[in-house]
mmCIF file with all atom_site columns, C-alpha atoms in Angstrom:
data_model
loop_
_atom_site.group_PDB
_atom_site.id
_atom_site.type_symbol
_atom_site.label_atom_id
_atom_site.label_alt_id
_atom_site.label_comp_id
_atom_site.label_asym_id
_atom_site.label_entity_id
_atom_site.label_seq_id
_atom_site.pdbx_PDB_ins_code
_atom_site.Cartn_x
_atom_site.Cartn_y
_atom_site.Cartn_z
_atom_site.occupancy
_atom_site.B_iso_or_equiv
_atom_site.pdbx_formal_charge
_atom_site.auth_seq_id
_atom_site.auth_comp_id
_atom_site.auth_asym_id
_atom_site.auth_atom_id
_atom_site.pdbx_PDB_model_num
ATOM 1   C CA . UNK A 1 1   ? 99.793  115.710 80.508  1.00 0.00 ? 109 UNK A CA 1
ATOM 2   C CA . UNK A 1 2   ? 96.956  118.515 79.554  1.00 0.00 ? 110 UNK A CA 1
ATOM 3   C CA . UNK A 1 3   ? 94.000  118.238 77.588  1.00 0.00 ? 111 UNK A CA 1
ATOM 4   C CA . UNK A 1 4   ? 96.064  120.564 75.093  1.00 0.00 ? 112 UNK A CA 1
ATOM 5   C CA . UNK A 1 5   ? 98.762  118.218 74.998  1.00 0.00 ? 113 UNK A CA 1
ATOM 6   C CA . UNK A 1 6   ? 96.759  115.510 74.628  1.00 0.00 ? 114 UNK A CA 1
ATOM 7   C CA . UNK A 1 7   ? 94.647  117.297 71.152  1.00 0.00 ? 115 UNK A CA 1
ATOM 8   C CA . UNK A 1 8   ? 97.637  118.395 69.898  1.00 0.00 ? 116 UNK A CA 1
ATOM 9   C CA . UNK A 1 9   ? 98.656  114.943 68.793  1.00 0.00 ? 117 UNK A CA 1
ATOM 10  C CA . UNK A 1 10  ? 97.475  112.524 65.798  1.00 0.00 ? 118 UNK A CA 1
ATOM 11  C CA . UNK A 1 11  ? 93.151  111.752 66.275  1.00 0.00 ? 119 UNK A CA 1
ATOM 12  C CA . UNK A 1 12  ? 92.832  108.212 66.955  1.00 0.00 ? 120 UNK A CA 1
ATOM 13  C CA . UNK A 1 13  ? 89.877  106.486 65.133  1.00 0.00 ? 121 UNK A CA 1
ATOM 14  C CA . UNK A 1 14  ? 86.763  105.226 66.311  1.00 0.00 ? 122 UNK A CA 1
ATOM 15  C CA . UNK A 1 15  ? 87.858  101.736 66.017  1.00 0.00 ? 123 UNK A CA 1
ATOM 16  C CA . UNK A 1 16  ? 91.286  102.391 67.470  1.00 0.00 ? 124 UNK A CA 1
ATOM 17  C CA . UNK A 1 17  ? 89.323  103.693 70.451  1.00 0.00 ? 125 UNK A CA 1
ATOM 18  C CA . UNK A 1 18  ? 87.087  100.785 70.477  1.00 0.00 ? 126 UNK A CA 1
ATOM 19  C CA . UNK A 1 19  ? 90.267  98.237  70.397  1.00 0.00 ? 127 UNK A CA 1
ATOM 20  C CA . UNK A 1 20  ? 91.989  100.121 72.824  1.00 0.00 ? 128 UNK A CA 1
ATOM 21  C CA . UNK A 1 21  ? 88.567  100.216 75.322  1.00 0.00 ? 129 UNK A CA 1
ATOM 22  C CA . UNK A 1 22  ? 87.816  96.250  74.414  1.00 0.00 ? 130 UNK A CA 1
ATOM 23  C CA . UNK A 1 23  ? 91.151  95.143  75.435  1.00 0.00 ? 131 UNK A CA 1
ATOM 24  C CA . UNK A 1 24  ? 91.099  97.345  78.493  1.00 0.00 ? 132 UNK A CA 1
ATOM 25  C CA . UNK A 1 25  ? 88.257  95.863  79.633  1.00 0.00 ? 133 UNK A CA 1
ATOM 26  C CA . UNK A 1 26  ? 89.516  92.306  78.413  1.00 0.00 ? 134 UNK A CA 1
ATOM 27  C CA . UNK A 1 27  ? 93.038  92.706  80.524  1.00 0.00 ? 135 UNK A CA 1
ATOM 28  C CA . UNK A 1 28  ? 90.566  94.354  83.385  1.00 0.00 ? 136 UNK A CA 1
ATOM 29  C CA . UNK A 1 29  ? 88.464  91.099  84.042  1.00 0.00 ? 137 UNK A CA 1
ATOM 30  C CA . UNK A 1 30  ? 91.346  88.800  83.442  1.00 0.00 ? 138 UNK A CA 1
ATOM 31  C CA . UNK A 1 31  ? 93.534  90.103  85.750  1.00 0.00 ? 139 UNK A CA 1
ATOM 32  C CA . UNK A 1 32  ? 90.563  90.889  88.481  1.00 0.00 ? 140 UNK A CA 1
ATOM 33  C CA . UNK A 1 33  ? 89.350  87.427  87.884  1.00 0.00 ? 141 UNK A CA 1
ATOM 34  C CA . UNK A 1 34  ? 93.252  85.537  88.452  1.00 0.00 ? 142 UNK A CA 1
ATOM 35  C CA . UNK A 1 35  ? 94.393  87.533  90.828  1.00 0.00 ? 143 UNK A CA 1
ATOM 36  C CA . UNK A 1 36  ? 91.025  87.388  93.239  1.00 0.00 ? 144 UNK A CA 1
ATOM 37  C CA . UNK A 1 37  ? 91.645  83.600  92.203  1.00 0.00 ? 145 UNK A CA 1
ATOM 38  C CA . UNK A 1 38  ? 95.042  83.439  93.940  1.00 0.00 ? 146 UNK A CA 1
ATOM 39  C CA . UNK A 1 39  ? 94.340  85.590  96.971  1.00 0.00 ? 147 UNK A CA 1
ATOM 40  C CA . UNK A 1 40  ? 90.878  84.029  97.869  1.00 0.00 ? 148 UNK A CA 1
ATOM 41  C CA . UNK A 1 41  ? 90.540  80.312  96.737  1.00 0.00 ? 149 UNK A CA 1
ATOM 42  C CA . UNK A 1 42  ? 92.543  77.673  98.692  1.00 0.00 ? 150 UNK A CA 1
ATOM 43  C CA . UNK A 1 43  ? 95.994  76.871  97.507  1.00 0.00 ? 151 UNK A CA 1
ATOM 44  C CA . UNK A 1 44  ? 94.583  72.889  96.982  1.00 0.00 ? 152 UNK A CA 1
ATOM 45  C CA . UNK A 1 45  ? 92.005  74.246  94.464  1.00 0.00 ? 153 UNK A CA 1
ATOM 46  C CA . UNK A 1 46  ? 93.888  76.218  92.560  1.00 0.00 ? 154 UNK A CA 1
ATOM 47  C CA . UNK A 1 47  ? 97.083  73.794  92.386  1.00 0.00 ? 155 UNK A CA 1
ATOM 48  C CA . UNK A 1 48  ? 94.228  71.236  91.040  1.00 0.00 ? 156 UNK A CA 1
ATOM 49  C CA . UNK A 1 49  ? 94.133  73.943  87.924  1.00 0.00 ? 157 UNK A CA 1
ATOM 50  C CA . UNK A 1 50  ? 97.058  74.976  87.809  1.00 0.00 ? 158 UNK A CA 1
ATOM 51  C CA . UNK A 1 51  ? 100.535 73.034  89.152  1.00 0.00 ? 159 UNK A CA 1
ATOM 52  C CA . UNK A 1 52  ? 102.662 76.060  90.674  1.00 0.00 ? 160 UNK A CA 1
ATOM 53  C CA . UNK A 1 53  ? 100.577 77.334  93.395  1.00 0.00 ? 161 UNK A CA 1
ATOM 54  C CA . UNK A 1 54  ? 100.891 74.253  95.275  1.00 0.00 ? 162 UNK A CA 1
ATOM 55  C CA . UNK A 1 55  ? 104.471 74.721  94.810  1.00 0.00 ? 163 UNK A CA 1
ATOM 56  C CA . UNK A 1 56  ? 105.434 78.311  96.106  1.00 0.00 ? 164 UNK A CA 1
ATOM 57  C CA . UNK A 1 57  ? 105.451 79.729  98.898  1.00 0.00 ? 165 UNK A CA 1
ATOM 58  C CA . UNK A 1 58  ? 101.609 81.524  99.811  1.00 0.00 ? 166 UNK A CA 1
ATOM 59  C CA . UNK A 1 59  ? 103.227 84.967  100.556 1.00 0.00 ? 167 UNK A CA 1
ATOM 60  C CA . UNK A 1 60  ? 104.758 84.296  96.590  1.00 0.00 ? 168 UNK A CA 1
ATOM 61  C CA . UNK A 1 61  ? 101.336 83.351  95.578  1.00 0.00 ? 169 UNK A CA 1
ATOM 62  C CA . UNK A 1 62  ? 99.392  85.945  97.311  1.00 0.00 ? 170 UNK A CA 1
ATOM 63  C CA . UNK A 1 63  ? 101.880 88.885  95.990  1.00 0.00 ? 171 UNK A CA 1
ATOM 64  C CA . UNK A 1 64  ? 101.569 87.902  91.843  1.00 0.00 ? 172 UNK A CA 1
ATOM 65  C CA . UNK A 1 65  ? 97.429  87.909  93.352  1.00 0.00 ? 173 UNK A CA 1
ATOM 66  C CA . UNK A 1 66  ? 98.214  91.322  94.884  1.00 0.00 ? 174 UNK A CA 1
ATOM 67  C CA . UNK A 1 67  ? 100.061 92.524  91.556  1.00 0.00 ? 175 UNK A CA 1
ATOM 68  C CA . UNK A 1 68  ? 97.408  90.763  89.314  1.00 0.00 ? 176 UNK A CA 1
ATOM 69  C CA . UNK A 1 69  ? 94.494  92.637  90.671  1.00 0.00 ? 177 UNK A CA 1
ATOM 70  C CA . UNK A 1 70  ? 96.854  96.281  91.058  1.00 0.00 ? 178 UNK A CA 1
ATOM 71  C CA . UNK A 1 71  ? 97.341  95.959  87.399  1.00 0.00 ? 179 UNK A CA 1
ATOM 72  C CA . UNK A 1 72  ? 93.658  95.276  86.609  1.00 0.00 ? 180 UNK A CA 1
ATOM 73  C CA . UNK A 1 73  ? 92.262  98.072  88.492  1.00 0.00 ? 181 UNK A CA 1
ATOM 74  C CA . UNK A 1 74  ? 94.969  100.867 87.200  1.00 0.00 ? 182 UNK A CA 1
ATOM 75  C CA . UNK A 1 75  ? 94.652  99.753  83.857  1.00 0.00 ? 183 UNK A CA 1
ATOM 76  C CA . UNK A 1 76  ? 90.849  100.881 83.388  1.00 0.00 ? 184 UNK A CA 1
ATOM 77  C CA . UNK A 1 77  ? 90.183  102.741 86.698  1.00 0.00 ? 185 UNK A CA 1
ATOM 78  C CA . UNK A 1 78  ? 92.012  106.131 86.043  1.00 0.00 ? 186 UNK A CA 1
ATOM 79  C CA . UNK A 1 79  ? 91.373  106.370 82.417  1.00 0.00 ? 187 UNK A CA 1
ATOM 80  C CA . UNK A 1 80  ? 87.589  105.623 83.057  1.00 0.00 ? 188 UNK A CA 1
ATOM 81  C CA . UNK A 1 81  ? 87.597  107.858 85.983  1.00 0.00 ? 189 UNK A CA 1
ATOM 82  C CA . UNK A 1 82  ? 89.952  110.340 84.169  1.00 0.00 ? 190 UNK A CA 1
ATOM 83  C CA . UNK A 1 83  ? 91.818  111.199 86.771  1.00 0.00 ? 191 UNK A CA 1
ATOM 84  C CA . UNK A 1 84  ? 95.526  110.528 86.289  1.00 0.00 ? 192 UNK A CA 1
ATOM 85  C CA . UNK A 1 85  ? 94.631  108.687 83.598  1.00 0.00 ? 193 UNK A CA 1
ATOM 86  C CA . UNK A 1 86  ? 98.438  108.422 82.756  1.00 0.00 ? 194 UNK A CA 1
ATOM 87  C CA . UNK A 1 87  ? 98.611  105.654 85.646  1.00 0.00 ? 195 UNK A CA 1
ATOM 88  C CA . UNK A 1 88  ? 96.387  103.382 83.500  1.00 0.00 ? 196 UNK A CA 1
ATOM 89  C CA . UNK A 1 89  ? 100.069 103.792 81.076  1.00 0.00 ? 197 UNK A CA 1
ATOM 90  C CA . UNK A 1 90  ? 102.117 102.773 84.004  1.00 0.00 ? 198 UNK A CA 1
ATOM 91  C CA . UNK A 1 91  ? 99.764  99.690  85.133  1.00 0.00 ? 199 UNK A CA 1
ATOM 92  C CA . UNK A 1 92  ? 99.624  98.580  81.443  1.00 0.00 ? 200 UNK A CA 1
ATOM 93  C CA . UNK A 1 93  ? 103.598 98.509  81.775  1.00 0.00 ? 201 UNK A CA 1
ATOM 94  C CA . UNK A 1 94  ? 103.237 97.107  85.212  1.00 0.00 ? 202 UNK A CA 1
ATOM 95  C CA . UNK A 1 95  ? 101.267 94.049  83.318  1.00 0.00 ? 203 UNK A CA 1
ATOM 96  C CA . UNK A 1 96  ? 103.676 93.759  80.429  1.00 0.00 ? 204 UNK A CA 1
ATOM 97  C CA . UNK A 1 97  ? 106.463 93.237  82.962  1.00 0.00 ? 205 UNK A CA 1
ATOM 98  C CA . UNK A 1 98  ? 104.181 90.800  84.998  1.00 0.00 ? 206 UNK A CA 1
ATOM 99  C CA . UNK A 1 99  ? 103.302 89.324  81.759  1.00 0.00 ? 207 UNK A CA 1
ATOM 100 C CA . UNK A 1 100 ? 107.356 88.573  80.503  1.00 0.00 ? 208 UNK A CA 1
ATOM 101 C CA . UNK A 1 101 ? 108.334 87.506  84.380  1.00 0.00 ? 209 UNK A CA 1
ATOM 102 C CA . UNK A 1 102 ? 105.520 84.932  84.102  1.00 0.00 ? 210 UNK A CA 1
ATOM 103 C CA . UNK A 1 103 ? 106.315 83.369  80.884  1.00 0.00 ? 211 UNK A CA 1
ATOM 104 C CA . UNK A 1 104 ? 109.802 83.261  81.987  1.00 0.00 ? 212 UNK A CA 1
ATOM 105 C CA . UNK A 1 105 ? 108.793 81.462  85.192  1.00 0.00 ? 213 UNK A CA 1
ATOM 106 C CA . UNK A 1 106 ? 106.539 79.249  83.494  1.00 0.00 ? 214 UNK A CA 1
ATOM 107 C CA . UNK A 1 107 ? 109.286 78.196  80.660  1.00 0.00 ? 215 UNK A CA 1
ATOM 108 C CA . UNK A 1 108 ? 111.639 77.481  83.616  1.00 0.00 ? 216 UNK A CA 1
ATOM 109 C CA . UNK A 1 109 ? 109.171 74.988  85.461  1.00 0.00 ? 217 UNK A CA 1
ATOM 110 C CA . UNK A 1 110 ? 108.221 73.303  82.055  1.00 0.00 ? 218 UNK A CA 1
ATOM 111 C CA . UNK A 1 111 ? 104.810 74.693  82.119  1.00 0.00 ? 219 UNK A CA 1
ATOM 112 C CA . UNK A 1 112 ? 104.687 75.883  78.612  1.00 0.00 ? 220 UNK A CA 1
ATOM 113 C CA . UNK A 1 113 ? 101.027 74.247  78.022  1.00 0.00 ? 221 UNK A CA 1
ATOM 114 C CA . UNK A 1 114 ? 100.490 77.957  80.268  1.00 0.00 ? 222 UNK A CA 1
ATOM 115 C CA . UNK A 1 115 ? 102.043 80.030  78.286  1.00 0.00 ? 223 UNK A CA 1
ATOM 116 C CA . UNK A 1 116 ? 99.816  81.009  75.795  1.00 0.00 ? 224 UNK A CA 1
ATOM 117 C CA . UNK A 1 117 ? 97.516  83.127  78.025  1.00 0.00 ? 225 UNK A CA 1
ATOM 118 C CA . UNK A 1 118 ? 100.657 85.399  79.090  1.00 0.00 ? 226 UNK A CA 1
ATOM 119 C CA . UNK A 1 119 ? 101.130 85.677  75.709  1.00 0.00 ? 227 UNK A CA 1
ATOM 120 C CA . UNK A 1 120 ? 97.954  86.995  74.552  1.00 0.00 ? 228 UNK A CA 1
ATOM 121 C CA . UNK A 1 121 ? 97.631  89.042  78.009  1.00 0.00 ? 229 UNK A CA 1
ATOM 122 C CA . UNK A 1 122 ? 101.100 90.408  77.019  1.00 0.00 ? 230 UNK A CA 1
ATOM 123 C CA . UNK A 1 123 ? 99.951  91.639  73.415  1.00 0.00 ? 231 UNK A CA 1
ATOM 124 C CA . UNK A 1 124 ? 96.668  93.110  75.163  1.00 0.00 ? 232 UNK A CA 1
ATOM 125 C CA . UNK A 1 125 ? 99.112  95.188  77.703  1.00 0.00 ? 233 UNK A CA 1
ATOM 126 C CA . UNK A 1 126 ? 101.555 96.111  75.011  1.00 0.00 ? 234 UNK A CA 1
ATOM 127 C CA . UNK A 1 127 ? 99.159  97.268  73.050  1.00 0.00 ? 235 UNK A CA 1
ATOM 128 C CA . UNK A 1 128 ? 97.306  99.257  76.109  1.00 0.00 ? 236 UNK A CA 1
ATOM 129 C CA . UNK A 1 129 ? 100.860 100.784 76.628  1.00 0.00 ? 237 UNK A CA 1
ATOM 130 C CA . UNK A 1 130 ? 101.802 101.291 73.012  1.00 0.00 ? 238 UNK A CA 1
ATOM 131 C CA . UNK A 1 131 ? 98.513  103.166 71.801  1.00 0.00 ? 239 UNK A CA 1
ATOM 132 C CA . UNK A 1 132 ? 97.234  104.776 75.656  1.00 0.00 ? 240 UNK A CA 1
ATOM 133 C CA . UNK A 1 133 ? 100.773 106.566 75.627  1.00 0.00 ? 241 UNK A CA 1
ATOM 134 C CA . UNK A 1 134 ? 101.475 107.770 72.334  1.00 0.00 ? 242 UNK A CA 1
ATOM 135 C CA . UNK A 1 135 ? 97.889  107.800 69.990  1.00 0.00 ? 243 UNK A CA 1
ATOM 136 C CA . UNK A 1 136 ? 94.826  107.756 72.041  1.00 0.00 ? 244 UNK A CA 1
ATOM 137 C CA . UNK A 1 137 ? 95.671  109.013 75.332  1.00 0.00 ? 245 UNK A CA 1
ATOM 138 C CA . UNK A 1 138 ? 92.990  110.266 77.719  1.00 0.00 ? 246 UNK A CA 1
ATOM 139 C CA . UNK A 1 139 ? 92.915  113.750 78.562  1.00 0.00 ? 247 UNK A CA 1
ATOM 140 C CA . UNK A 1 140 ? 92.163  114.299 82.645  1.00 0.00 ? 248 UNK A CA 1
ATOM 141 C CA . UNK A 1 141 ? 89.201  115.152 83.853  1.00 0.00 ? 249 UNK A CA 1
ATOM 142 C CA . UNK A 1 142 ? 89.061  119.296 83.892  1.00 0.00 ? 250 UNK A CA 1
#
């Protein structure tokens, strides 16, 4: 996409643009701060919080970590950095996706007391997607 492309389309509104940077930053820390929980803390701790870790396998555990923290990073990273700002698009897709597999596995196992957090994680990354790809993208860095 090129900054021309990008100011061609509808001006997004200072408190569009605030929204869109708040719940960047929101899905940024949340996903940083789970996924660093399931790749560093011991699998005893965290099944303590939560029941499923202690019930997968690690390398299952330590790949949603691995995904968690992926999807963090690319969701404010490149459109902070703007440079290929559209992959902050992709990794809010990427967490949408993550988002809908995990309510499905936790609706499976009975866990629906987690739920509610994928929920409101999926509504931040939809509406990362949603506005980052067709209202307030971020033009790359020139």
């Amino acid at each position: 996409m090129t900054t021309t492309a990008a100011a061609s389309g509808p001006v997004p509104g200072a408190l569009l643009k605030i929204g869109l940077w708040a719940a960047q930053i929101i899905v940024f820390v949340l996903f940083i701060l789970f996924g660093s929980m399931k790749l560093f803390m011991p699998v005893d701790k965290l099944a303590a919080m939560w029941v499923w870790p202690g019930q997968v396998p690690i390398w299952f555990l330590h790949l949603t970590g691995i995904l968690d923290v992926a999807g963090g990073i690319g969701v404010l990273l490149p459109a902070t950095m703007r440079i290929q700002p559209r992959l902050t698009v992709y990794a809010a897709l990427g967490c949408t996706l993550l988002q809908i597999v995990a309510i499905i596995f936790h609706f499976s196992r009975g866990e629906a007391a987690a739920v509610p957090l994928n929920i409101v994680l999926l509504a931040l990354s939809v509406f990362i997607l949603r506005e980052r790809s067709k209202y307030a993208p971020i033009a790359p860095r020139q």
